[in-house]
Every structure is written in C-alpha cells, then in structure tokens.
Short mmCIF file of C-alpha atoms in Angstrom, two decimals:
data_model
loop_
_atom_site.label_atom_id
_atom_site.label_comp_id
_atom_site.label_asym_id
_atom_site.label_seq_id
_atom_site.Cartn_x
_atom_site.Cartn_y
_atom_site.Cartn_z
CA ASP A 1 18.92 -10.33 7.99
CA SER A 2 16.35 -11.42 10.82
CA VAL A 3 17.08 -8.86 13.37
CA VAL A 4 14.02 -7.09 14.39
CA ILE A 5 14.35 -3.23 13.73
CA GLU A 6 10.84 -2.07 14.51
CA LEU A 7 7.88 -3.35 16.45
CA VAL A 8 4.33 -2.18 16.03
CA ALA A 9 1.06 -3.03 17.67
CA GLY A 10 -2.74 -2.95 16.70
CA SER A 11 -5.42 -3.83 19.26
CA SER A 12 -4.65 -7.36 19.46
CA HIS A 13 -1.85 -8.08 17.11
CA LEU A 14 1.69 -7.12 16.45
CA LEU A 15 3.79 -6.70 13.71
CA ALA A 16 7.71 -6.78 13.58
CA LEU A 17 9.99 -5.68 10.82
CA THR A 18 13.57 -7.08 10.18
CA ALA A 19 16.40 -5.59 8.79
CA GLY A 20 16.11 -7.59 5.58
CA GLY A 21 12.52 -5.95 4.97
CA GLY A 22 10.84 -8.95 6.26
CA VAL A 23 7.29 -8.63 8.04
CA PHE A 24 6.19 -11.06 10.77
CA SER A 25 2.95 -11.06 12.68
CA TRP A 26 1.30 -12.71 15.55
CA GLY A 27 -1.72 -12.46 17.76
CA ALA A 28 -5.34 -12.20 16.98
CA ASN A 29 -6.35 -12.47 13.32
CA GLY A 30 -10.39 -12.27 13.15
CA ARG A 31 -10.01 -9.53 10.59
CA GLY A 32 -7.05 -11.11 8.56
CA GLN A 33 -4.81 -8.46 10.38
CA LEU A 34 -2.14 -10.90 10.25
CA GLY A 35 -1.82 -11.20 6.57
CA VAL A 36 -0.96 -14.71 6.55
CA GLY A 37 -3.85 -15.95 4.12
CA ASP A 38 -6.27 -17.14 6.92
CA ARG A 39 -8.08 -15.73 10.09
CA ALA A 40 -6.51 -18.36 12.54
CA VAL A 41 -4.72 -17.04 15.50
CA ARG A 42 -0.99 -17.11 15.51
CA TRP A 43 0.75 -17.12 18.86
CA THR A 44 4.41 -17.19 17.40
CA PRO A 45 5.54 -14.62 14.65
CA THR A 46 4.66 -16.08 11.21
CA GLU A 47 6.10 -14.14 8.01
CA VAL A 48 3.77 -11.99 5.82
CA GLU A 49 4.43 -12.70 2.40
CA LEU A 50 4.65 -9.42 0.30
CA PRO A 51 3.98 -9.44 -3.21
CA ALA A 52 6.93 -10.73 -5.10
CA ASP A 53 10.03 -8.26 -5.36
CA SER A 54 8.83 -6.27 -2.55
CA TRP A 55 10.33 -5.78 0.96
CA ALA A 56 9.32 -3.44 3.62
CA THR A 57 11.05 -0.27 4.74
CA SER A 58 8.17 0.83 7.32
CA ILE A 59 5.38 -0.87 9.15
CA ALA A 60 2.09 0.22 10.82
CA ALA A 61 -0.90 -1.27 12.89
CA CYS A 62 -4.13 -0.11 14.08
CA ASP A 63 -7.13 -1.80 15.57
CA GLY A 64 -7.57 -4.63 12.88
CA SER A 65 -5.62 -3.29 10.21
CA SER A 66 -1.84 -3.75 9.27
CA PHE A 67 0.38 -1.65 6.88
CA ALA A 68 4.02 -1.97 5.04
CA ILE A 69 5.81 0.22 2.67
CA ASP A 70 7.70 -1.26 -0.06
CA ALA A 71 11.36 -0.23 0.07
CA ALA A 72 11.79 -0.28 -3.81
CA SER A 73 8.74 1.16 -5.31
CA GLY A 74 7.38 3.05 -2.13
CA ALA A 75 4.04 1.31 -2.81
CA VAL A 76 1.74 0.95 0.32
CA PHE A 77 0.35 -2.63 1.20
CA MET A 78 -2.50 -3.03 3.48
CA TRP A 79 -4.28 -6.16 4.78
CA GLY A 80 -6.92 -6.75 7.55
CA GLU A 81 -9.87 -4.68 8.18
CA ASP A 82 -11.29 -2.21 5.76
CA ASP A 83 -14.48 -0.62 7.42
CA VAL A 84 -14.00 2.75 5.89
CA GLY A 85 -12.84 2.16 2.18
CA LEU A 86 -9.40 2.78 2.60
CA MET A 87 -8.23 0.00 0.15
CA SER A 88 -9.38 0.26 -3.42
CA ASP A 89 -10.13 -2.90 -4.89
CA PRO A 90 -7.15 -3.67 -7.39
CA LEU A 91 -9.07 -5.67 -9.71
CA HIS A 92 -12.00 -3.12 -10.44
CA GLY A 93 -10.65 0.10 -9.11
CA VAL A 94 -13.63 0.44 -6.93
CA ILE A 95 -13.66 1.77 -3.27
CA GLN A 96 -15.73 -0.52 -1.06
CA THR A 97 -16.03 -0.63 2.52
CA HIS A 98 -16.84 -3.38 5.17
CA ARG A 99 -14.22 -5.57 3.75
CA SER A 100 -11.00 -7.27 5.17
CA PHE A 101 -8.17 -9.02 3.21
CA VAL A 102 -6.07 -11.88 4.65
CA LYS A 103 -3.11 -10.91 2.54
CA PRO A 104 -1.34 -7.68 1.16
CA VAL A 105 -2.93 -5.86 -1.10
CA LYS A 106 -1.58 -2.63 -2.84
CA VAL A 107 -3.37 0.55 -1.80
#
C-alpha cells in the first residue's frame, strides 16, 4: 500500500513511511541520509531498499541521519551520518565515528 502514514524531516531531507512498510526519501544527500546507495540529491521521493524480508513500522530522521524499525524483527536500521559512533560495523563489531552509510545498516 502506497498511502503515506508518517512523514519526518532531518535538517535537509524528508522520509515518508507507507502503510505497506515502504520508506521513501528525498532532499539533500551529502551524507548518504537518503539511503539510496549514493550521495546525489533527489528532488522526488525515492524508495529506500531495506534488507530482504524487512519492512518498516516506524521512521525517524535527524540532521544527516535516518532510521527505520523493522516491523517483523524490531531491528533498527540506520543510514547517513554517524559522527558519534551510533552504528557498529556489522562486519567487524567495532564502533567507529565519523562515518556515513549510503544504504541501511542494522544497528
């Protein structure tokens, strides 16, 4: 279902959550906060590809970061700026600061 049920804003980007659990983003993207795989600006809503078998139940945005909660598992996904080490490195289990992710990463 493509009906928007929630809309949130970061400092220069927007996220929309649809009734079907899809996440769409648009706006500035210099930190990867749109979660679309690159850092190019998007002026129209573009779907964020969450990991396989995931759909969002809630979204959040702040400054240059974006978040979604997976409806099935309750996992938190984050993408964009991580200046304070909010995300752990899923491959190495190490928390690092001053990184950005252009696609959703499980926290």
